[in-house]
Short mmCIF file of C-alpha atoms in Angstrom, two decimals:
data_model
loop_
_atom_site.label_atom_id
_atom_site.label_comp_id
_atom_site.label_asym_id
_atom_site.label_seq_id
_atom_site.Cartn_x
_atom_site.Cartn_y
_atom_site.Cartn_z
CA UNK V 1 -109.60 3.47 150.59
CA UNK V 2 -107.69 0.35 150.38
CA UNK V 3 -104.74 -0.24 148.75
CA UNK V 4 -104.84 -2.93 145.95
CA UNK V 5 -100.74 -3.23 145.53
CA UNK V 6 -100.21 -6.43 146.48
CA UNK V 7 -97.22 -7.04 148.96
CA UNK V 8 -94.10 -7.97 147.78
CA UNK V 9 -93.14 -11.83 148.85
CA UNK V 10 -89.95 -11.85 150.97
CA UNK V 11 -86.49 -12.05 149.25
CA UNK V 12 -87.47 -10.93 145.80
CA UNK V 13 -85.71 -7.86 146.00
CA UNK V 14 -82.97 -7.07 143.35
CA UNK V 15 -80.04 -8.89 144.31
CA UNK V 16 -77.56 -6.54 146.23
CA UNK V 17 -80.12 -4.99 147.77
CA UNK V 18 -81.76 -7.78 149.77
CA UNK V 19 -80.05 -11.36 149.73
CA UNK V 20 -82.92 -13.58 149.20
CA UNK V 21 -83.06 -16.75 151.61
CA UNK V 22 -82.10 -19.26 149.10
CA UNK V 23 -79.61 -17.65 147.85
CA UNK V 24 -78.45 -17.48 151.04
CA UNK V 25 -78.41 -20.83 152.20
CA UNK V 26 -76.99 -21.82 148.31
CA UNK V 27 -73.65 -19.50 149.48
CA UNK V 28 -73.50 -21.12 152.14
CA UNK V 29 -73.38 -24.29 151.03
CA UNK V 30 -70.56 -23.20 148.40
CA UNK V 31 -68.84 -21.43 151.41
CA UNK V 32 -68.46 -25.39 153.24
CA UNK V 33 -67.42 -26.75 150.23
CA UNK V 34 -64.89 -24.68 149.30
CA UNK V 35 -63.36 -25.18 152.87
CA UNK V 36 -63.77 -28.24 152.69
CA UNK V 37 -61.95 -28.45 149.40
CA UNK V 38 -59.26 -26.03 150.91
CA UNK V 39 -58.41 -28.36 153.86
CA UNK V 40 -58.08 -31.71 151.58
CA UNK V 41 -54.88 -30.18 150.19
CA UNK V 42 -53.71 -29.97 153.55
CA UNK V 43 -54.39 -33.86 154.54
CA UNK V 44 -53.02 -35.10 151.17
CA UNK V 45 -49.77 -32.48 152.24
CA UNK V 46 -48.85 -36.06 154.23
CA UNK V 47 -46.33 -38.59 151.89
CA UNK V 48 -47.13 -42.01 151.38
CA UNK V 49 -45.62 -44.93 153.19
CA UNK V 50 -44.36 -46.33 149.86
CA UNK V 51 -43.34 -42.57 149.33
CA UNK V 52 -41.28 -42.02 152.55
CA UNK V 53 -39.71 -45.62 152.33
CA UNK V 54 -38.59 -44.81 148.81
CA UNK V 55 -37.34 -40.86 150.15
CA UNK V 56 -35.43 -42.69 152.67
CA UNK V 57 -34.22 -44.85 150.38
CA UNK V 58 -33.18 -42.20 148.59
CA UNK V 59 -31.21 -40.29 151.67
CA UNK V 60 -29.58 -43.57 152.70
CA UNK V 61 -27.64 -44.08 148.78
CA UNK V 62 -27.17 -40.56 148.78
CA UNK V 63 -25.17 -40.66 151.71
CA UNK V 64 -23.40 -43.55 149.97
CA UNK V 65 -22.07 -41.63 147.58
CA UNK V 66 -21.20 -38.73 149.38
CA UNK V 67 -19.45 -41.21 152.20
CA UNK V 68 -17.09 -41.85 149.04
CA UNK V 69 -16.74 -38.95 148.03
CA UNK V 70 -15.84 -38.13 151.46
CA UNK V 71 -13.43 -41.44 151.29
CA UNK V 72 -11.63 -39.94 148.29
CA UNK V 73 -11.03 -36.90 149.56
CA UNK V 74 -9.94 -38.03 152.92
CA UNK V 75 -7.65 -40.71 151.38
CA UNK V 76 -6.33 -37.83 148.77
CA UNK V 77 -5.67 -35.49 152.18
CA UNK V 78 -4.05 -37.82 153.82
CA UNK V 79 -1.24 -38.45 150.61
CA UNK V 80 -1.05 -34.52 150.33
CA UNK V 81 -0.13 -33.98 154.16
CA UNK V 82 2.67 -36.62 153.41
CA UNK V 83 4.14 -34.94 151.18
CA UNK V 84 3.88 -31.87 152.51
CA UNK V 85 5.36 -33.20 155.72
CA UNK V 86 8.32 -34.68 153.72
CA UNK V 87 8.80 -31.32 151.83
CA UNK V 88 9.08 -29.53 154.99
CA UNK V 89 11.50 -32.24 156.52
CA UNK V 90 13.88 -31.41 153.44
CA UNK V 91 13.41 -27.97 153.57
CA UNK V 92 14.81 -28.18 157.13
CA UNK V 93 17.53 -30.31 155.97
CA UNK V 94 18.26 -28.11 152.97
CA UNK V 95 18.18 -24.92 155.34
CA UNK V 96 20.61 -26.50 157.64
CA UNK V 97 22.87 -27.23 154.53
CA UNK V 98 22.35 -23.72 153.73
CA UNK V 99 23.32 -22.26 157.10
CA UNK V 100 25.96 -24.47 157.33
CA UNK V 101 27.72 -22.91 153.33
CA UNK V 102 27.07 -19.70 154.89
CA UNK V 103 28.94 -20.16 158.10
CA UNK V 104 32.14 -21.09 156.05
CA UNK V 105 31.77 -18.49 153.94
CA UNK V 106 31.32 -16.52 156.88
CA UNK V 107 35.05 -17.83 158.03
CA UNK V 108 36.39 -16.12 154.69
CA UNK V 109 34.57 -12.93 155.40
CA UNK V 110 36.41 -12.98 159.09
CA UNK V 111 39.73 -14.39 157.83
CA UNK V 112 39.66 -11.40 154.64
CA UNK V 113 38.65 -8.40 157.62
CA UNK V 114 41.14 -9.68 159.92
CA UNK V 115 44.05 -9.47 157.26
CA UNK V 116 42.62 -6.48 155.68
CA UNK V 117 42.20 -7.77 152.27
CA UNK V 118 40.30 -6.28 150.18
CA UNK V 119 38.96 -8.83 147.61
CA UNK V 120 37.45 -10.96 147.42
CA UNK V 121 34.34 -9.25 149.12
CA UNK V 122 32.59 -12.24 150.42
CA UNK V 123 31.16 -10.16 153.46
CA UNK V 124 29.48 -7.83 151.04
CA UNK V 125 27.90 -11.11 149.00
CA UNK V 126 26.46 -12.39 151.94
CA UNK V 127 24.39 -9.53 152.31
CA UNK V 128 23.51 -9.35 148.96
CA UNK V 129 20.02 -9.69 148.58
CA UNK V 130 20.86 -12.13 145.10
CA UNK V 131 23.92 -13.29 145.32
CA UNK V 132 23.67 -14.39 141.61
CA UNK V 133 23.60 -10.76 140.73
CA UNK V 134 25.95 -9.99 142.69
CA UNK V 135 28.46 -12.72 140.65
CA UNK V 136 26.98 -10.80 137.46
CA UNK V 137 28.02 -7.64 138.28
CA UNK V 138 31.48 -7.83 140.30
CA UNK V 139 32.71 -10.65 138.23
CA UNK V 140 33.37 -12.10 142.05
CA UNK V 141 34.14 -15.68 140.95
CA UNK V 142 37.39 -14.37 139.20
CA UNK V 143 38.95 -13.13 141.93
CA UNK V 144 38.52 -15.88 144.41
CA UNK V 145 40.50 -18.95 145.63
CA UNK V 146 39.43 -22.40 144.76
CA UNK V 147 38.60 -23.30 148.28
CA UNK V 148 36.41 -20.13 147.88
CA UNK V 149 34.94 -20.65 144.45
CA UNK V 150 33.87 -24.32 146.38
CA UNK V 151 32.37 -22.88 149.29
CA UNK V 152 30.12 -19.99 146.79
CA UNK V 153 29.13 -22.85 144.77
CA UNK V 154 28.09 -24.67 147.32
CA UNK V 155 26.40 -21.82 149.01
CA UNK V 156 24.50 -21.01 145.52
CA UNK V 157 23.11 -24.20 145.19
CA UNK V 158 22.27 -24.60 148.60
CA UNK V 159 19.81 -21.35 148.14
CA UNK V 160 18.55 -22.21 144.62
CA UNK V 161 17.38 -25.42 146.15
CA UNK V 162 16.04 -24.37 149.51
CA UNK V 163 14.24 -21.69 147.47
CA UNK V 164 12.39 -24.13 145.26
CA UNK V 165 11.31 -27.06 147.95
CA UNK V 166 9.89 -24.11 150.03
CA UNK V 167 7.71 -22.98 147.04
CA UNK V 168 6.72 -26.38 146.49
CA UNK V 169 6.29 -26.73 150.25
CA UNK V 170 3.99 -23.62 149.87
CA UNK V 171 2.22 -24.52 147.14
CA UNK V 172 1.40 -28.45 148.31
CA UNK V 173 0.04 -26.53 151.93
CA UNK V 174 -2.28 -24.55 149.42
CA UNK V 175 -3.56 -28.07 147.86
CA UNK V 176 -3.63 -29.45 151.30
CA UNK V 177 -5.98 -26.66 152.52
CA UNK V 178 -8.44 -27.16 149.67
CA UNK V 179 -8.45 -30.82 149.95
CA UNK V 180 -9.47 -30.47 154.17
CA UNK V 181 -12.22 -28.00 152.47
CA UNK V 182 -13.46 -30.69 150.10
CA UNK V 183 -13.26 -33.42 152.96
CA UNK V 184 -15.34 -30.92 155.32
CA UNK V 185 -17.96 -30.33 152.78
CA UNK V 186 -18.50 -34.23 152.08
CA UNK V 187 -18.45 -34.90 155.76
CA UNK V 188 -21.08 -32.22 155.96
CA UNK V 189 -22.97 -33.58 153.13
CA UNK V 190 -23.36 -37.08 154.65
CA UNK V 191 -24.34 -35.71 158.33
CA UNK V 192 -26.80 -33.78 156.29
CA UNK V 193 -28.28 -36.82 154.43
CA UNK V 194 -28.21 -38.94 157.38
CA UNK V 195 -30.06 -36.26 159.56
CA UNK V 196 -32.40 -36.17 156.58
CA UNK V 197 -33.50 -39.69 156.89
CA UNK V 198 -33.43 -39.69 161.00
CA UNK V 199 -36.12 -36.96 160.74
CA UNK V 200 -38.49 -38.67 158.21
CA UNK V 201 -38.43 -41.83 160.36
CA UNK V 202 -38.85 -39.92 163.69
CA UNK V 203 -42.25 -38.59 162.09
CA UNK V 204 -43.85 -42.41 161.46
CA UNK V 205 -46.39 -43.64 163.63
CA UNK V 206 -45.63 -47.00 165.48
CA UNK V 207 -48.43 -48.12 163.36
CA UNK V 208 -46.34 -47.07 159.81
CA UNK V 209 -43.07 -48.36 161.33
CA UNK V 210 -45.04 -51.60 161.90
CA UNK V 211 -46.24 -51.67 157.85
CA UNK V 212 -42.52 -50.82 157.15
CA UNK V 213 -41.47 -53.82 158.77
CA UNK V 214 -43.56 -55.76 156.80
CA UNK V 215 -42.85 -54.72 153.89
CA UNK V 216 -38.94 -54.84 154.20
CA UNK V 217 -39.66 -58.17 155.48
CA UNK V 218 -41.65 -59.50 152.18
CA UNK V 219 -38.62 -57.83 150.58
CA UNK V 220 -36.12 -60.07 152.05
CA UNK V 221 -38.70 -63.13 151.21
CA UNK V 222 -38.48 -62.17 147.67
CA UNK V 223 -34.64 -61.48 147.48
CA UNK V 224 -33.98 -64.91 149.19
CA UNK V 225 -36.31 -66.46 146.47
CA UNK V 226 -34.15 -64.66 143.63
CA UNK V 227 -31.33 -66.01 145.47
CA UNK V 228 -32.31 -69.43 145.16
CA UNK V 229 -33.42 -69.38 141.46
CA UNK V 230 -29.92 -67.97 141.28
CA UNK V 231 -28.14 -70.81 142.93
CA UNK V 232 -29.66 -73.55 141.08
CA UNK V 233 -29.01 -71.96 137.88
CA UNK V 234 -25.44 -71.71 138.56
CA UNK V 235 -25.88 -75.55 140.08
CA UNK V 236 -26.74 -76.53 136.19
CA UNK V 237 -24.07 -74.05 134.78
CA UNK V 238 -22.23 -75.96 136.94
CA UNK V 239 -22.88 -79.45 136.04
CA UNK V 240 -23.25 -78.55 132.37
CA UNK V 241 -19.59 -77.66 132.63
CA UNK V 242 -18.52 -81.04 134.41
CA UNK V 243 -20.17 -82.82 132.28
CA UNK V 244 -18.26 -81.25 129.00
CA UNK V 245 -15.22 -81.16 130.46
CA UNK V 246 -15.99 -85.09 130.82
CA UNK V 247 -17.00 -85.73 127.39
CA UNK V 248 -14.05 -83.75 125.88
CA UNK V 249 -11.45 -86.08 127.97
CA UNK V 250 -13.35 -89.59 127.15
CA UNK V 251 -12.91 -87.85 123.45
CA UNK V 252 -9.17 -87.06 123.91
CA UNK V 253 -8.39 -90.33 125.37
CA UNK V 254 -10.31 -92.34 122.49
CA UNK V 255 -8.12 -89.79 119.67
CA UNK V 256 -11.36 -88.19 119.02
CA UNK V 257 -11.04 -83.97 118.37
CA UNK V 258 -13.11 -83.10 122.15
CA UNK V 259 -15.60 -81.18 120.03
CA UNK V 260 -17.86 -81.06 123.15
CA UNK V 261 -16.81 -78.35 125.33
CA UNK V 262 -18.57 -76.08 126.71
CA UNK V 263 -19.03 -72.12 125.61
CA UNK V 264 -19.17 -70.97 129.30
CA UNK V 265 -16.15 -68.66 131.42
CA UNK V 266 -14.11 -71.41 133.11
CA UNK V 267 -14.55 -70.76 137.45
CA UNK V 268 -12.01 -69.03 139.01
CA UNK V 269 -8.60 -70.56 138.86
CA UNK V 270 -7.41 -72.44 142.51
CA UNK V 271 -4.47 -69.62 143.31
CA UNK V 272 -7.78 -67.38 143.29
CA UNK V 273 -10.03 -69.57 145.36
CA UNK V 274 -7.17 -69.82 148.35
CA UNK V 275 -6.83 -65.67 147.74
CA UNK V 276 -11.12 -66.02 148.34
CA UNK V 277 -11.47 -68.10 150.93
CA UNK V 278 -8.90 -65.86 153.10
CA UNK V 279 -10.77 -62.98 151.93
CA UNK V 280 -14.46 -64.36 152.87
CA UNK V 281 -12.96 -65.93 156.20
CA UNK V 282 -11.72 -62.51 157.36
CA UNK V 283 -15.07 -61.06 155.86
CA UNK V 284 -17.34 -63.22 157.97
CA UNK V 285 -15.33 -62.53 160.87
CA UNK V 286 -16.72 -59.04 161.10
CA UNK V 287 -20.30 -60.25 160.95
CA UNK V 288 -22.20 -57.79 163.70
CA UNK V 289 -20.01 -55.53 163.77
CA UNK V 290 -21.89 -51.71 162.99
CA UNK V 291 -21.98 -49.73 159.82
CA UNK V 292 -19.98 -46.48 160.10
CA UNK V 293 -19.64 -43.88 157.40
CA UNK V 294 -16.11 -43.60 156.24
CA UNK V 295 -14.95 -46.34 158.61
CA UNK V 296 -11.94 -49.28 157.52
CA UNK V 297 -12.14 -51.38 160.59
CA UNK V 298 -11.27 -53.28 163.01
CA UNK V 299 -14.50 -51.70 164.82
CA UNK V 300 -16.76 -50.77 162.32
CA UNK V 301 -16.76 -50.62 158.40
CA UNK V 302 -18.67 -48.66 155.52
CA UNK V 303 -19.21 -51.13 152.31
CA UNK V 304 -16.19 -50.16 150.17
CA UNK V 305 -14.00 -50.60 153.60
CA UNK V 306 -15.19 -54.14 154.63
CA UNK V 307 -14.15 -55.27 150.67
CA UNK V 308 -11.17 -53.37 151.16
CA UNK V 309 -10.06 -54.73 154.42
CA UNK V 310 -11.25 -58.25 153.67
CA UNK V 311 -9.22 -58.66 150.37
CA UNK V 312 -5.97 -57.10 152.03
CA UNK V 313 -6.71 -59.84 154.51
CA UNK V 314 -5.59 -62.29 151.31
CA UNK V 315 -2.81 -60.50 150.69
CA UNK V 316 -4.70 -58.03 147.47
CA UNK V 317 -4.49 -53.92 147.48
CA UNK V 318 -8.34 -52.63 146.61
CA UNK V 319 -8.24 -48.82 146.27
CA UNK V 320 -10.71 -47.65 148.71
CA UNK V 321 -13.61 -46.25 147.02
CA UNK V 322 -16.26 -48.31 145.40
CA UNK V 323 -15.97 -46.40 141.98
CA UNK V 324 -12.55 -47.01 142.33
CA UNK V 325 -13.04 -50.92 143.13
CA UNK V 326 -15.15 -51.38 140.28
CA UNK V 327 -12.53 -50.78 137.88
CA UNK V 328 -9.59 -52.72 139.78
CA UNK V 329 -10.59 -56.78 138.50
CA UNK V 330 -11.81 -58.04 135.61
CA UNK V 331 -15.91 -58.10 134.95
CA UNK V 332 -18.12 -61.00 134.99
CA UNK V 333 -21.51 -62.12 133.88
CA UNK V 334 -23.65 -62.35 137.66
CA UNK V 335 -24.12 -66.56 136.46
CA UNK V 336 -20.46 -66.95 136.81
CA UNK V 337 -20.22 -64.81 139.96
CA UNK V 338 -17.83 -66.97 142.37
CA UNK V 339 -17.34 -66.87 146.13
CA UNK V 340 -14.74 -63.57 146.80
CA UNK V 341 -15.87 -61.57 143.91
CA UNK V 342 -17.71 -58.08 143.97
CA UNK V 343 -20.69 -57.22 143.81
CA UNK V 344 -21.83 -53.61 143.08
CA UNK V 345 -24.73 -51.78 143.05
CA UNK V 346 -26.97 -49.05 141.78
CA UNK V 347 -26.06 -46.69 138.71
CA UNK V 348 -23.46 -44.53 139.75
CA UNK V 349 -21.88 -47.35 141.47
CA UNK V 350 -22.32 -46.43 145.29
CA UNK V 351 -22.59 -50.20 147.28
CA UNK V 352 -20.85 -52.86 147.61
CA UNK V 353 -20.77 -56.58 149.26
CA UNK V 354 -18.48 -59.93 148.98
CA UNK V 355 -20.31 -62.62 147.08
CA UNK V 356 -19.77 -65.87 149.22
CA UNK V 357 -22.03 -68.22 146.36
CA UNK V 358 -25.64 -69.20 146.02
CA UNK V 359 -26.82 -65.78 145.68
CA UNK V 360 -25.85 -64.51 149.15
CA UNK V 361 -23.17 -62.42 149.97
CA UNK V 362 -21.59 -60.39 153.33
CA UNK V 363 -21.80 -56.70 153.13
CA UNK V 364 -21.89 -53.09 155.40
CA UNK V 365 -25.49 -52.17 154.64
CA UNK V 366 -26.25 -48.50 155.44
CA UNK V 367 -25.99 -46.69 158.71
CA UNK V 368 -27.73 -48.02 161.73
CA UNK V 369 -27.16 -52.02 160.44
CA UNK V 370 -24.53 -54.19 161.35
CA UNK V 371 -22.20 -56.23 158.69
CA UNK V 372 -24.58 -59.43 157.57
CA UNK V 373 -24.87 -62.08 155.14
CA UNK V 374 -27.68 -61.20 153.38
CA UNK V 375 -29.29 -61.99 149.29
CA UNK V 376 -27.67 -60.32 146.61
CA UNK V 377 -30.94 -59.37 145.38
CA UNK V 378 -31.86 -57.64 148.78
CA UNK V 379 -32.84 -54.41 146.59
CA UNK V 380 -33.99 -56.09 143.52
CA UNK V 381 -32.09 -57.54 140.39
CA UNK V 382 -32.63 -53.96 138.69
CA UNK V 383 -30.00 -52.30 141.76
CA UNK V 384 -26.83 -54.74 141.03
CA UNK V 385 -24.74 -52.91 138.75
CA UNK V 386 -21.71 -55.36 138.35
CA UNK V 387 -20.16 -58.27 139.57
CA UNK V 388 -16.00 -57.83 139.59
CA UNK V 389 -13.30 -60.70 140.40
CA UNK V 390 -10.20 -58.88 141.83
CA UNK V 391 -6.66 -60.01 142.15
#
């Protein structure tokens, strides 16, 4: 007899025991997308040209401020091995001195065994390992001549001194030691940075070095703009200033009080212009010539060495780091910025360039640039920091 169960249709078995076709084709679906959604993590992994401009950026300042911290130290290393070679030059000196007391007291020591004297001792204090002590406790002093009490002295002071320069001898190779260690770890740090920055570039397509290009390039369009509005307000500040300094002589010469003068900084006196224009001639000179970390010329400068070099050119000591620089002229507003002032940059104070007037000025711009003229503004207004008139 036939069987009137009816057959089951395929896939609607309980789940886990059959996986029904649908279902099937629905996990797979989920399967793709969740691959899918897996690998878009990996393509976004990839920075941003804004984002790698701005990282290298970053690098390049960093190395900045580890070049002066690298500057400091070297400069600091440099005064420390100084001294330490003039403390060993007059510990030499002292020691001959030294040698020398002991010889003659030496001669007494011969003279005394050759007539069989028997005091004083001075053979025995030689030996002594502190001859001090030895004083103390054989009362030695009394019983000597006064060419002999001469000759001790001499000989005592001779060792106290020696004594002393070669601890501080000792003691200034210990702080010269940790100050190579300090230069060693900046110059490390800035290799580091640098390397840094090399590597992020190196991974650019010509394509993104191309849109790099262009966008440094609208950069320098905008800067030389802000460099312009710049000049022609300082063109007005200018005139403003000539023209109250007019009015307040026609008032003087007519016995009237001058009440017209002007409320703005007076420009830089003329003994400072002549210091300027040597400092901006020298400056300009070295137009071309490469960047190089930690460098103070003739060849090759960093920032803070170009200033430095170019004001000693006019006859003015900078120290040579730019945090250093910042603090050694007095501050003025950027409007009253003059040709030969400084111009620094960024929050903890790590660039600088030589303003040379209408918003332009010649600096040592990072590694792998050359010295240039180029708009104060080159970074945006936000970047300049200060603007410092030395001498």
């Amino acid at each position: 007899m036939a069987s009137h169960r009816k057959s089951r249709p395929t896939g609607t078995r309980v789940a886990g025991i059959r996986t029904p076709a649908l279902a099937t084709a629905a996990l797979t679906s989920v399967a793709l997308l969740s691959q899918s959604a897996n690998a878009a993590p990996e393509a976004d992994d990839k920075p941003s040209l804004e984002e790698v401009e701005k990282k290298v950026d970053d690098l390049y300042r960093q190395a900045e401020s580890a070049t002066d911290k690298y500057n400091a130290a070297k400069e600091k290393t440099a005064k420390q091995r100084k001294r330490v070679d003039t403390l060993l030059d007059d510990v030499a000196e002292r020691t001959q001195k030294l040698n020398e007391a002991r010889e003659e007291l030496g001669s007494f020591a011969s003279a005394q065994y050759r007539t069989g004297a028997a005091a004083p001792d001075t053979a025995t204090f030689l030996l002594a390992d502190t001859p001090q002590d030895y004083f103390d406790q054989t009362q030695l002093m009394d019983r000597m001549t006064g060419r002999q009490k001469v000759a001790v002295d001499d000989y005592v002071t001779q060792q106290s001194e020696t004594m002393k320069k070669r601890q501080e001898a000792t003691e200034s190779l210990e702080t010269l030691t940790d100050s190579q260690d300090g230069l060693k770890t900046a110059k490390a740090t800035v290799q580091r940075k640098l390397a840094d920055a090399r590597e992020l570039m190196s991974k650019l397509t010509a394509e993104e070095k191309a849109r790099l290009a262009a966008i440094e390039k609208e950069k320098r369009a905008e800067a030389a703009r802000k460099a312009d509005e710049l000049a022609r307000q300082q063109a007005a500040q200018q005139k403003a200033q000539d023209e109250a300094a007019q009015q307040q002589d026609s008032g003087s010469s007519s016995g009237s009080s001058g009440s017209g003068s002007s409320t703005s900084t007076a420009p830089a006196d003329s003994s400072y212009a002549t210091k300027a224009d040597k400092a901006l001639a020298f400056a300009r000179a070295q137009i071309g010539k490469p960047y190089v970390w930690g460098a103070v010329g003739p060849g090759s400068y960093d920032c803070s060495g170009l200033t430095q070099a170019a004001w000693k050119a006019a006859g003015v000591t900078l120290p040579r780091t730019t945090y250093d620089q910042v603090n050694a002229g007095t501050t003025v507003p950027l409007s009253q910025a003059q040709p030969g002032d400084l111009v620094f940059f960024y929050d903890d104070v790590t660039h600088v360039g030589i303003y040379i007037g209408n918003g332009m000025m010649i600096h040592a711009p990072k590694p792998g640039t050359y010295v240039r003229e180029e708009s104060i503004f080159y970074d945006g207004e936000s970047a300049i920091h200060s603007v410092v008139r030395p001498a």
